[in-house]
Coordinates of C-alpha atoms and ligand atoms in Angstrom, one line a residue:
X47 CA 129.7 93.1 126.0
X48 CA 127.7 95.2 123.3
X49 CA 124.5 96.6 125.2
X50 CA 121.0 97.2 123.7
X51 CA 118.2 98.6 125.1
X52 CA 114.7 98.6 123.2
X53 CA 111.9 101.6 124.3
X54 CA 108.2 99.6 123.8
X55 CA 107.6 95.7 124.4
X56 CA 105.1 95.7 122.3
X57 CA 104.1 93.8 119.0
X58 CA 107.7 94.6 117.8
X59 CA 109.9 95.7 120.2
X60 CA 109.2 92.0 122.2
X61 CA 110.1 89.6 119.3
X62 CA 112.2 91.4 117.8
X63 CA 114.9 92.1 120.5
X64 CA 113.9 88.2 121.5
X65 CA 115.1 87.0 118.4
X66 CA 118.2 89.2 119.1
X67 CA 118.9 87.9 121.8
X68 CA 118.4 84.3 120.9
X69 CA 120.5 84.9 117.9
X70 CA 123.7 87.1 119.1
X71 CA 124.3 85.2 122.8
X72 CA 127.2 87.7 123.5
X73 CA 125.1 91.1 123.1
X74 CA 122.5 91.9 126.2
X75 CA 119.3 93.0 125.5
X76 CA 116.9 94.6 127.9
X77 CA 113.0 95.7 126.4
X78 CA 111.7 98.4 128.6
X79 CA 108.3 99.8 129.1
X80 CA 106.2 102.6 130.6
X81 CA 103.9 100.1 131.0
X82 CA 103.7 98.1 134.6
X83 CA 101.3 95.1 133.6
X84 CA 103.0 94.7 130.0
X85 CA 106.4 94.4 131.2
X86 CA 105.2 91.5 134.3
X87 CA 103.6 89.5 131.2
X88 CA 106.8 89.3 129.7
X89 CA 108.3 88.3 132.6
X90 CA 105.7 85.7 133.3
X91 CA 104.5 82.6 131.6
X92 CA 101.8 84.4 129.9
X93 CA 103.4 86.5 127.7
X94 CA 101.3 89.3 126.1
X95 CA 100.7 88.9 123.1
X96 CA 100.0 85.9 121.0
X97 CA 102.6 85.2 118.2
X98 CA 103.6 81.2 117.2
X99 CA 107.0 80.3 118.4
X100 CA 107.7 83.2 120.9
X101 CA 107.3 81.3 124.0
X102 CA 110.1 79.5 122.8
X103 CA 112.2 82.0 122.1
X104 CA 111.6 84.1 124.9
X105 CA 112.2 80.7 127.7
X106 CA 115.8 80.4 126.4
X107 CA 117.1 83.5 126.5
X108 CA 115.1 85.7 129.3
X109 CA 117.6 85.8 132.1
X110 CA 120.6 85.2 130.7
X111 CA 120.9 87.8 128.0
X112 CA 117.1 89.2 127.8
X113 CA 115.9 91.0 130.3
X114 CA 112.3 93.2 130.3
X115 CA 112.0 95.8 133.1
X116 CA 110.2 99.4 133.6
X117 CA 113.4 100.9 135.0
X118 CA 113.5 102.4 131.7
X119 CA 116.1 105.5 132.6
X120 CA 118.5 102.9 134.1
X121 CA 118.9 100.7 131.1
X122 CA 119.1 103.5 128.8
X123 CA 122.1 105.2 130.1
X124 CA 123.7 101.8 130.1
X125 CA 123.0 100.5 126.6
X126 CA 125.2 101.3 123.6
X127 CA 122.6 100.9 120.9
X128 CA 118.7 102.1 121.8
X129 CA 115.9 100.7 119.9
X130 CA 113.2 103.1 119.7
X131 CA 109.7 100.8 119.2
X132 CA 106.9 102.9 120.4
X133 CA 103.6 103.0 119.3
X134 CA 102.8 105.5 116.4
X135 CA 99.4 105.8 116.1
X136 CA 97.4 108.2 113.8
X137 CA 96.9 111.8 115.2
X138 CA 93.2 111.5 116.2
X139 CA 93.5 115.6 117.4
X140 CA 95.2 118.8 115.9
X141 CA 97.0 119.7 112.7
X142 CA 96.9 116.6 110.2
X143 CA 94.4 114.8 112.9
X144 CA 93.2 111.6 110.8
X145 CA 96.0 111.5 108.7
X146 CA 99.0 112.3 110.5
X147 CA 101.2 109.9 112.6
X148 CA 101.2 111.0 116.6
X149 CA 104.9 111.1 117.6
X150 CA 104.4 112.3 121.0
X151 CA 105.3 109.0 122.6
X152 CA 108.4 109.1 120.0
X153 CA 109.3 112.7 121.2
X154 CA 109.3 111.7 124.5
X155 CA 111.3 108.6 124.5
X156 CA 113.7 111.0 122.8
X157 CA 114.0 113.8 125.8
X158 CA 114.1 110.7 128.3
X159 CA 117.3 109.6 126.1
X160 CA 118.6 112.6 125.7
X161 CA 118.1 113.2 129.8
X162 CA 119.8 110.3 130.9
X163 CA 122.7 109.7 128.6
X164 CA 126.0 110.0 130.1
X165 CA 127.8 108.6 127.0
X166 CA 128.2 108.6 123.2
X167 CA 124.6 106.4 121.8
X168 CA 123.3 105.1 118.7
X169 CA 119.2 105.5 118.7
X170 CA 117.7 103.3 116.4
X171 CA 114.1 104.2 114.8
X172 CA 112.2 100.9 115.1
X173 CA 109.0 102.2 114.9
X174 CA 107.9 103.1 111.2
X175 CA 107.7 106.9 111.6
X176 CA 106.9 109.5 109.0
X177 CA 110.4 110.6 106.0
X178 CA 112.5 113.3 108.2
X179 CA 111.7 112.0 111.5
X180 CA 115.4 111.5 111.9
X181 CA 116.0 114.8 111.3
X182 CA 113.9 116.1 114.2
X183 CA 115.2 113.3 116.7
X184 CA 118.2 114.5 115.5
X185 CA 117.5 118.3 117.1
X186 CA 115.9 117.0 120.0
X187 CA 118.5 115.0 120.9
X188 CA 120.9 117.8 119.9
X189 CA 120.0 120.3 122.0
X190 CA 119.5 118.4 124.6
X191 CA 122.7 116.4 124.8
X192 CA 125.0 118.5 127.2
X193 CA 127.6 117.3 124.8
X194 CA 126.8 113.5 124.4
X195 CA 126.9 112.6 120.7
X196 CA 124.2 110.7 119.0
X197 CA 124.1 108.6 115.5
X198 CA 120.6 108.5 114.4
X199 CA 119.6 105.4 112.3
X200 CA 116.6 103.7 110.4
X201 CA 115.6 100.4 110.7
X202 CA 112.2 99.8 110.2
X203 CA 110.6 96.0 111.1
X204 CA 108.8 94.4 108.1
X205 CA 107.8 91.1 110.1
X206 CA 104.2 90.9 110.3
X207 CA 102.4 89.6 112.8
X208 CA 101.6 86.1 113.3
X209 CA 105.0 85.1 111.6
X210 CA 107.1 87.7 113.6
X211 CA 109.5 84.9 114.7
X212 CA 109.8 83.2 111.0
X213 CA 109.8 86.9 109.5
X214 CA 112.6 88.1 112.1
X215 CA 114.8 84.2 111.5
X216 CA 114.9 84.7 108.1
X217 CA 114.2 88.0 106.8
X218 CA 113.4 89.1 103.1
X219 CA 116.0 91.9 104.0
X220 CA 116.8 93.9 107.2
X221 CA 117.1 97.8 106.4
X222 CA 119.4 100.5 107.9
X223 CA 119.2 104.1 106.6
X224 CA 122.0 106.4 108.1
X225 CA 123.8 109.4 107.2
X226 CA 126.3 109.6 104.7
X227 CA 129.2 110.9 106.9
X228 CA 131.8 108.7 108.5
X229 CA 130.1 108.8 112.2
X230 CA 126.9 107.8 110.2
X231 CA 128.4 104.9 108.2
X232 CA 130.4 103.6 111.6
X233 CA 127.1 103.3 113.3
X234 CA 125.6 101.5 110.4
X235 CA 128.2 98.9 110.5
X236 CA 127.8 98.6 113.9
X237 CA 124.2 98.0 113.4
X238 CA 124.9 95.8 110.5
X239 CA 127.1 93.6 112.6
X240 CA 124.6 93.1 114.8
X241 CA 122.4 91.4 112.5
X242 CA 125.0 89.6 110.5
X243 CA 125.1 87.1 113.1
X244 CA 122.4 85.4 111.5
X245 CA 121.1 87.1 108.3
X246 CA 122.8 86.9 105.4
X247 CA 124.9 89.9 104.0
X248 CA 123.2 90.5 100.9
X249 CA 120.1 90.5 102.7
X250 CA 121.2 93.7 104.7
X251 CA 120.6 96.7 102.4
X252 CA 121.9 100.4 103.6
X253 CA 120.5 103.3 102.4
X254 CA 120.4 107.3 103.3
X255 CA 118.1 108.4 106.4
X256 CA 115.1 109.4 104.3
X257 CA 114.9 106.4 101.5
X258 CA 114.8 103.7 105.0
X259 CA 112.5 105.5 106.4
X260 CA 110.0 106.0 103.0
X261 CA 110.6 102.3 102.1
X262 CA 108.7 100.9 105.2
X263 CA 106.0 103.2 104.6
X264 CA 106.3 102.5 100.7
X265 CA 106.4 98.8 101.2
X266 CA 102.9 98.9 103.4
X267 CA 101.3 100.8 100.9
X268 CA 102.1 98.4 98.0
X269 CA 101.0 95.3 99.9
X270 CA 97.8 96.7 101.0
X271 CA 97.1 98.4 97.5
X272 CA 97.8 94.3 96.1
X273 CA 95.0 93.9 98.7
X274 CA 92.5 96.5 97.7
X275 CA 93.3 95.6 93.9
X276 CA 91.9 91.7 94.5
X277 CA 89.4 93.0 96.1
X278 CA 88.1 95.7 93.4
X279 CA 88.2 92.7 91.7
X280 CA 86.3 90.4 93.5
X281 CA 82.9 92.8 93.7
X282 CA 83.1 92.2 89.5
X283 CA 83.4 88.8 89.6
X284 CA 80.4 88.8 91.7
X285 CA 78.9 90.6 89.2
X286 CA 80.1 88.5 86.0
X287 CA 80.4 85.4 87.5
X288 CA 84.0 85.2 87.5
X289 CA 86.1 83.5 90.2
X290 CA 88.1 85.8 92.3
X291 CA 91.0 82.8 92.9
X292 CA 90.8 81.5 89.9
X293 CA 91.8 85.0 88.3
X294 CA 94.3 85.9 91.5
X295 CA 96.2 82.9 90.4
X296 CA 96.0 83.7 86.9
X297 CA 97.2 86.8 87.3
X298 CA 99.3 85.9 90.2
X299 CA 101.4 83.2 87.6
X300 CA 102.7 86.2 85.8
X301 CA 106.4 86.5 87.6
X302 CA 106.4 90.5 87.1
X303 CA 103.4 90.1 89.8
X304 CA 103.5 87.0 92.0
X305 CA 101.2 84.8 93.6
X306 CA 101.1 86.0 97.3
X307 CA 98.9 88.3 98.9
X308 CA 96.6 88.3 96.5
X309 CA 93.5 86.5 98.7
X310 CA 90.3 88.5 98.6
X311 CA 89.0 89.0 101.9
X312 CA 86.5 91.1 103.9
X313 CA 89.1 94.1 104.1
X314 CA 92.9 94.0 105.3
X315 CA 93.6 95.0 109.2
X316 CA 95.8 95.6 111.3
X317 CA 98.2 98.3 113.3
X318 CA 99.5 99.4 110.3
X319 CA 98.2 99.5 106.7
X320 CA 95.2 101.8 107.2
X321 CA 97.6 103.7 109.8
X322 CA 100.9 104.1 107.5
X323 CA 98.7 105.0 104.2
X324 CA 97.2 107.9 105.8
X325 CA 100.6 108.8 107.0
X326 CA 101.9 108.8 103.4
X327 CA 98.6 110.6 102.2
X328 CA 99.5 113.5 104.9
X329 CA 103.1 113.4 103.9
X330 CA 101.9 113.4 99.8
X331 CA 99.6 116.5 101.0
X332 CA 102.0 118.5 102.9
X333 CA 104.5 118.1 100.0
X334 CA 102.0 119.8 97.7
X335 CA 101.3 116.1 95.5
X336 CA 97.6 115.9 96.2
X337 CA 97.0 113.4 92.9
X338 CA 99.9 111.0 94.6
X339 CA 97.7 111.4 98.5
X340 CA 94.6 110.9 96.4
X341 CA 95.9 107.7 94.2
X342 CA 97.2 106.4 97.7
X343 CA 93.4 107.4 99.8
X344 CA 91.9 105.2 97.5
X345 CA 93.7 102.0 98.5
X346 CA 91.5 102.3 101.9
X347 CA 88.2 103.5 100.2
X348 CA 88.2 100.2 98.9
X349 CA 88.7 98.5 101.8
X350 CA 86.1 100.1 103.6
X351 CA 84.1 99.4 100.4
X352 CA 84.9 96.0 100.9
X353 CA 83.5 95.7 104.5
X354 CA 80.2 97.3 103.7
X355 CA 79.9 95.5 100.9
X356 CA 80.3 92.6 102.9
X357 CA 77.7 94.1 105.4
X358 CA 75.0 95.0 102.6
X359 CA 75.2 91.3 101.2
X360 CA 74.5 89.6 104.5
X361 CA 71.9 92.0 105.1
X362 CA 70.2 91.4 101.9
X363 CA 70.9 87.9 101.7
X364 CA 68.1 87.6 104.8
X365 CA 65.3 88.9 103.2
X366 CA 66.8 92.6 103.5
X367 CA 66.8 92.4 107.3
X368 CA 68.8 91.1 110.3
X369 CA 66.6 92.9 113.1
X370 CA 66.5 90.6 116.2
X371 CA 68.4 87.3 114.1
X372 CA 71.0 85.4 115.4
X373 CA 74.2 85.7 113.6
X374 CA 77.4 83.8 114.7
X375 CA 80.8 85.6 114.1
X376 CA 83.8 83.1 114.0
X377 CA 87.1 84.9 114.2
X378 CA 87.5 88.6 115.4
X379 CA 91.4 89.2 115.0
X380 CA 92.3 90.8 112.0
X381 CA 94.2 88.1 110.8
X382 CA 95.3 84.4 112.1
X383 CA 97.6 83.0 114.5
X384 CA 97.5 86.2 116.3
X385 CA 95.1 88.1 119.4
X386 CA 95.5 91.2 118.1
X387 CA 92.1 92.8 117.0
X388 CA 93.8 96.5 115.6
X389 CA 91.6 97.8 112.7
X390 CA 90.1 94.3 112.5
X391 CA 87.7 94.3 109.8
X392 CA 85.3 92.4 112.5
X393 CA 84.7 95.1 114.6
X394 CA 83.0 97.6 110.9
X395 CA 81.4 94.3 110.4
X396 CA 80.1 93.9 113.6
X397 CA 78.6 97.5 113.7
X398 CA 77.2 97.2 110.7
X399 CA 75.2 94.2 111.7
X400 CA 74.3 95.3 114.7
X401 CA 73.2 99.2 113.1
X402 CA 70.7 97.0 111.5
X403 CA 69.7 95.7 115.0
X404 CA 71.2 91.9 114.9
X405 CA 71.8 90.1 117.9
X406 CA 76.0 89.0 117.7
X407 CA 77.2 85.8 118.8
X408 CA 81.1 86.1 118.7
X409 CA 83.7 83.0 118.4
X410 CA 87.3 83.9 118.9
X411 CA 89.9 81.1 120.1
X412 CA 92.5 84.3 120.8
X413 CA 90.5 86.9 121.9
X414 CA 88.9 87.8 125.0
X415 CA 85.0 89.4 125.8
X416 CA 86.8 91.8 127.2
X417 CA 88.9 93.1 124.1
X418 CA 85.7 92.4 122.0
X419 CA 83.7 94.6 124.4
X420 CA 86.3 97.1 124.0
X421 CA 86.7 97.4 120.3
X422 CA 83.2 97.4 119.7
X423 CA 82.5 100.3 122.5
X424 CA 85.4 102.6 121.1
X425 CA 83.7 105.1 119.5
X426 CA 86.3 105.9 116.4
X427 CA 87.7 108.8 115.0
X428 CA 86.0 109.8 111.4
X429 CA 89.4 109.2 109.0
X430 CA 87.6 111.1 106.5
X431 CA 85.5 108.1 105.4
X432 CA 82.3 107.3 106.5
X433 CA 82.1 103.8 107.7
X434 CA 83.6 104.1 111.6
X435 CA 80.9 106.8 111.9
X436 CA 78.7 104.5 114.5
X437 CA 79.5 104.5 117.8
X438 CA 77.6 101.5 119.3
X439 CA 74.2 101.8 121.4
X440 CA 73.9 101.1 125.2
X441 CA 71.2 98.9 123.5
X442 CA 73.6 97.8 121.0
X443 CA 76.3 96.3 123.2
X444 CA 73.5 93.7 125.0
X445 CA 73.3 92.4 121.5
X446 CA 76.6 91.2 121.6
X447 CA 78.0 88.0 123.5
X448 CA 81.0 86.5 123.2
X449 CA 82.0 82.5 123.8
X450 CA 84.7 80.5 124.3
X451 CA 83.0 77.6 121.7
X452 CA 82.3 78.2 117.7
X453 CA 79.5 74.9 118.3
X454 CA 78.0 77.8 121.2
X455 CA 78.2 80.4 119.0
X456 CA 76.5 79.1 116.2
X457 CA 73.6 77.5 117.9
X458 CA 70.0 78.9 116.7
X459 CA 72.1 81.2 114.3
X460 CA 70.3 82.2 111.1
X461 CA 73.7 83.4 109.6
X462 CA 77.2 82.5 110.0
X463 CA 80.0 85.3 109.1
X464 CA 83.7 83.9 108.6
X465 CA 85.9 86.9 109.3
X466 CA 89.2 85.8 109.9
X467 CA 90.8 83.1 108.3
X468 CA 92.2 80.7 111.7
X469 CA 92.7 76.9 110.0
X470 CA 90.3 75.4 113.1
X471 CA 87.3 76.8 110.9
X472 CA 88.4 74.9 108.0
X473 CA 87.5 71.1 109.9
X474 CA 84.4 72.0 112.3
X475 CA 81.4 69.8 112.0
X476 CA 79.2 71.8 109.3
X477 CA 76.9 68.9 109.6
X478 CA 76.3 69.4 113.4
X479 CA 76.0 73.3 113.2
X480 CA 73.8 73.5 110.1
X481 CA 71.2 70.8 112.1
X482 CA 71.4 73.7 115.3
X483 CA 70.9 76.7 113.3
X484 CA 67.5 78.2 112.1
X485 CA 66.2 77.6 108.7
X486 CA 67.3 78.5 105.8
X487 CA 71.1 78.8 106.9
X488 CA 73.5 80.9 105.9
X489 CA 77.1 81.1 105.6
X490 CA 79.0 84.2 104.4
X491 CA 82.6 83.1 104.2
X492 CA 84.5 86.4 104.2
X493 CA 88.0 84.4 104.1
X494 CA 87.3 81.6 101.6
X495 CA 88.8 79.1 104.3
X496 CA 85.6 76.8 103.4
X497 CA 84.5 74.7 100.8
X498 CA 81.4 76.0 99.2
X499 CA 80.2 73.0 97.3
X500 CA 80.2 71.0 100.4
X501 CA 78.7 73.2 102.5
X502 CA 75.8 73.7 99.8
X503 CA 75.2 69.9 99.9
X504 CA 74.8 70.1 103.6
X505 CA 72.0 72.6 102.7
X506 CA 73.9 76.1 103.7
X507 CA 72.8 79.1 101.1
X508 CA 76.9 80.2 100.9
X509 CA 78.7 83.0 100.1
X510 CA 82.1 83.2 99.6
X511 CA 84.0 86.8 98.5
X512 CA 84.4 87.3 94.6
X513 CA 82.8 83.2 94.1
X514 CA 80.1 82.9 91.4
X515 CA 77.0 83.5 93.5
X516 CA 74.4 81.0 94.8
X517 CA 71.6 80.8 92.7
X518 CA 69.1 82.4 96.1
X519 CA 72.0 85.3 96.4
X520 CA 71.5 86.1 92.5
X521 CA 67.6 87.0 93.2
X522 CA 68.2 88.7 96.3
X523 CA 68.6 93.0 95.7
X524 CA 71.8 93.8 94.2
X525 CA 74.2 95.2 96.6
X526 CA 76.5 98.4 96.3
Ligands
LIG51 P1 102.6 98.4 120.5 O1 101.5 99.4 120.9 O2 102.3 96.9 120.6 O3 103.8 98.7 121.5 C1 104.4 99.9 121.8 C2 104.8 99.9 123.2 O4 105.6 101.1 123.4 C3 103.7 99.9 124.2 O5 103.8 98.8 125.1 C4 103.8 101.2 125.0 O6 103.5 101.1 126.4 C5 105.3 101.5 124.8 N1 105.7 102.9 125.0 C6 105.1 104.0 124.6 N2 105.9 105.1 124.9 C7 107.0 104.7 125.6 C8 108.1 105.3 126.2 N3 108.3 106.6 126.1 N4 109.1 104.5 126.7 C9 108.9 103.1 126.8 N5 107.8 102.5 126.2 C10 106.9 103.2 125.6 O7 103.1 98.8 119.1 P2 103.7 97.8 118.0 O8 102.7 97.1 117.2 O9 104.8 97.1 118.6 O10 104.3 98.9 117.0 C11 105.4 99.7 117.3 C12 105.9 100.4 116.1 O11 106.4 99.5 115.1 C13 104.9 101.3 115.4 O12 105.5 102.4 114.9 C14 104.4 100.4 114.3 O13 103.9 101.1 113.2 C15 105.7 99.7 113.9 N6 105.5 98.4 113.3 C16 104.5 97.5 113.8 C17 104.3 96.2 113.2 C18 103.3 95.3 113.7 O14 103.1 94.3 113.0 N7 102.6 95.5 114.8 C19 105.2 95.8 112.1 C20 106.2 96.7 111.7 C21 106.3 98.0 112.3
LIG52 C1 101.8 94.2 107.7 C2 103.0 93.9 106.7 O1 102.7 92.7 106.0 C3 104.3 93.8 107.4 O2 105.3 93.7 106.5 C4 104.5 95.1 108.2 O3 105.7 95.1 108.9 C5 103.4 95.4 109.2 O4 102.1 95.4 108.5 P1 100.5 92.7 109.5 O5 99.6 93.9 109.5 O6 101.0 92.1 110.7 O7 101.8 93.1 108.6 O8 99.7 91.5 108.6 P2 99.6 91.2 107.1 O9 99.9 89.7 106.9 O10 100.2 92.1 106.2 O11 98.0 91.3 106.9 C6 97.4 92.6 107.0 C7 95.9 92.4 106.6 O12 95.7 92.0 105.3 C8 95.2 91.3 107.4 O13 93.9 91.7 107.8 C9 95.1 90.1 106.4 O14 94.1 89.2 106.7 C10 94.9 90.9 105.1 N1 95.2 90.2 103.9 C11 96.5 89.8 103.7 C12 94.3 89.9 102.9 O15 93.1 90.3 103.1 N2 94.7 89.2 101.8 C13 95.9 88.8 101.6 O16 96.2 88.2 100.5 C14 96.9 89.1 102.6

């Protein structure tokens, strides 16, 4: 029986190998952790994170070809193929701090493998790690081996979260970079037969080390760049009255472009956009390209353009002042259908609001107080742009509270802010919140999950991102 082992049960390592598991009954898979209480939730019936369809997953194959466990050395020396999916966060201290990914829990894992082997390994890069990562893995592990012989290969995860399980069933493609020497190729195609047990061969594409481990980095850059580009466009539609969907699908009906991910929002989130950009900026940088790190930068000046935006109209909207008012927040996560809250554009949103003294009421059916109390304490590191420059206020954090109820939340409001696009805010009773909420109401839809002509009849002064404005947001200050 083929043995894998995956390093990190997190976001990716835990569906993913899942999904392996579930899909190849005759290859054991064990997720290990250095964390205690992450690996107990998986082994419990409240797994850690949030993602639709996992529990299932998960409840058919943990015991009989899944395990998760912290004896991490243990199931190392044992496995065949070793998943590396460890967190690889942006350097926050040092040379390239802001910009650079941190590999030390990367480096790490590698010395443990290298420790502990006692037989010939592949070690897969999971983790999406900056172009030439292999190559140093490769030296670690080299001169650390006591003879042991290790194929390094690339296979970045493009599931994202939310629909990890759809994503990982049926994958656009699954990519594996490796070298180009027979040793290399034979641990591609063991790879490879790995996942041909369920996805389709075309749909496995191989490539050298370096192009595997620049597409993942390449792809994330593209999608969030689609982002930033709808939403450059929505703050002139504002201006000119255009409609921000009605020209996404316009120019999304063009088949050289496409219609998806092209929904303005209040600013993308997430692990890894804002994280693997900066990477590429660094990596643009330290290759002496700084027009290419510059043309890629801008991707997140926009989005944090587009949260402050978002700020300035609410603030402006009320008379130019949110000191001491009410405002509900419904939705915290960065996106739907998941608890995760990384780079949420909630939590700039938040502190914005609350810099001009509002008083936050916070509706999130995935995430805790805690988590919120978190995120909004964390004090962040300056990326070079200016908008995660406020740490919050002693006084600041009693101006929070989080509930368990959007009706709760929204009580004696005098604004409403939409930030993250969950369906359940698509059917509440407008009627029943617009008669508990202070006069005039307002609703800033920062997801365009509601209808705006309804909500206007109900007597809500709306606004939805890159919609032709309400006639009481047109003589309100212009906002930059
Ligand atoms: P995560 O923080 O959820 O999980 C990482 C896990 O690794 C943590 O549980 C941590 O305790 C563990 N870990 C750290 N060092 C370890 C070690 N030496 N041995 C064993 N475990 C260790 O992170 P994630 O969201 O799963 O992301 C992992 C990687 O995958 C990152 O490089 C990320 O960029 C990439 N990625 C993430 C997504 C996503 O949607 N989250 C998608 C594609 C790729
Ligand atoms: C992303 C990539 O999509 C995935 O392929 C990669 O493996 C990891 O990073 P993820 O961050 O989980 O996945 O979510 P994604 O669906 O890409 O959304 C990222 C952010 O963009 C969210 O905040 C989302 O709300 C926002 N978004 C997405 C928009 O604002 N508009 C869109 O049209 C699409």
């Amino acid at each position: 029986m083929v043995k894998i082992c995956c390093l990190g049960a997190g976001y990716v390592g835990g569906p993913t190998m899942a999904v392996i598991a579930l899909k190849c009954p005759a290859i054991e898979v064990c997720v290990v952790d250095i964390s205690v209480p992450r690996i107990a939730a998986w082994n419990s019936d409240q797994l850690p994170i949030y993602e639709p369809g996992l529990d299932e997953v998960v409840k058919q194959c943990r015991g009989r070809n899944l395990f998760f466990s912290n004896d991490i050395e243990k199931h190392v020396a044992e496995a065949d193929i070793i998943f590396v999916s460890v967190n690889t966060p942006t350097k926050t201290r040092g040379l390239g701090a802001g910009k650079a990914a941190d590999l030390t829990y990367w480096e790490s894992a590698a010395r443990m493998i290298a420790d502990v082997a006692k037989s010939d390994k592949i070690v897969v890069e999971k983790s999406t790690v900056p172009v030439k990562t292999a190559e140093a893995i490769e030296k670690i592990l080299a001169h650390n081996s006591k003879g042991i012989k290790f194929q390094i290969l690339s296979n970045p995860e493009f599931l994202a979260e939310g629909t990890a399980i759809e994503d990982l069933f049926k994958p656009d493609r699954v990519l594996i970079g490796g070298r180009e020497t027979p040793e290399g190729q034979k641990a591609v195609k063991a790879l490879k037969d790995v996942y041909a047990n369920w996805v389709p061969e075309d749909r496995i594409l191989t490539t050298n080390l370096w192009s595997a481990e620049l597409s993942k980095l390449a792809a994330n850059a593209f999608l969030a760049q689609r982002i930033s580009s709808v939403n450059a466009i929505s703050a002139l539609c504002e201006a000119t009255g255009a409609n921000v969907a009605e020209v996404a699908y316009a120019v999304g009906k063009d088949s050289r472009i496409g219609p998806k991910f092209l929904n303005a929002s209040v600013g993308f989130g997430g692990s890894c956009f804002q994280k693997d950009i900066l990477n590429l900026v660094y990596i643009c940088e330290c290759n002496g390209l700084p027009e290419v790190a510059n043309y890629w930068k801008q991707v997140i000046k926009i989005n944090d353009y587009q949260k402050s935006r978002f700020v300035n109209r609410v603030v402006s909207s009320m008379f130019n002042t949110v000191s001491g008012k009410k405002i509900a927040v419904l939705g915290f996560a960065f996106k739907k259908d998941t608890g995760d809250t990384r780079e949420t554009a909630a939590i700039d949103v938040c502190k914005g609001l609350l810099g001009d003294k509002a008083k936050i009421s916070i509706y999130d059916p995935q995430v805790t107080e805690e988590q919120i109390q978190r995120d909004l304490a964390m004090n962040k590191f300056d990326w070079d742009h200016p908008i995660h420059l406020q740490p919050m206020s002693p006084t600041a954090v009693k101006q929070v509270s989080v509930t368990w109820d959007a009706y709760e939340a929204t009580k004696g409001a005098h604004g409403i802010c939409i930030l993250t696009e969950w369906d359940e805010f698509k059917t509440l009773d407008y009627k029943k919140i617009y008669d508990s909420m202070q006069k005039p109401a307002f609703l800033f839809d920062g997801r365009n999950v509601i209808d705006a002509e309804k909500m206007r009849e109900i007597g809500f002064i709306v606004y939805s991102i890159g919609k032709p404005l309400d006639p009481w947001l047109k003589d309100m200050p212009a906002v930059a």
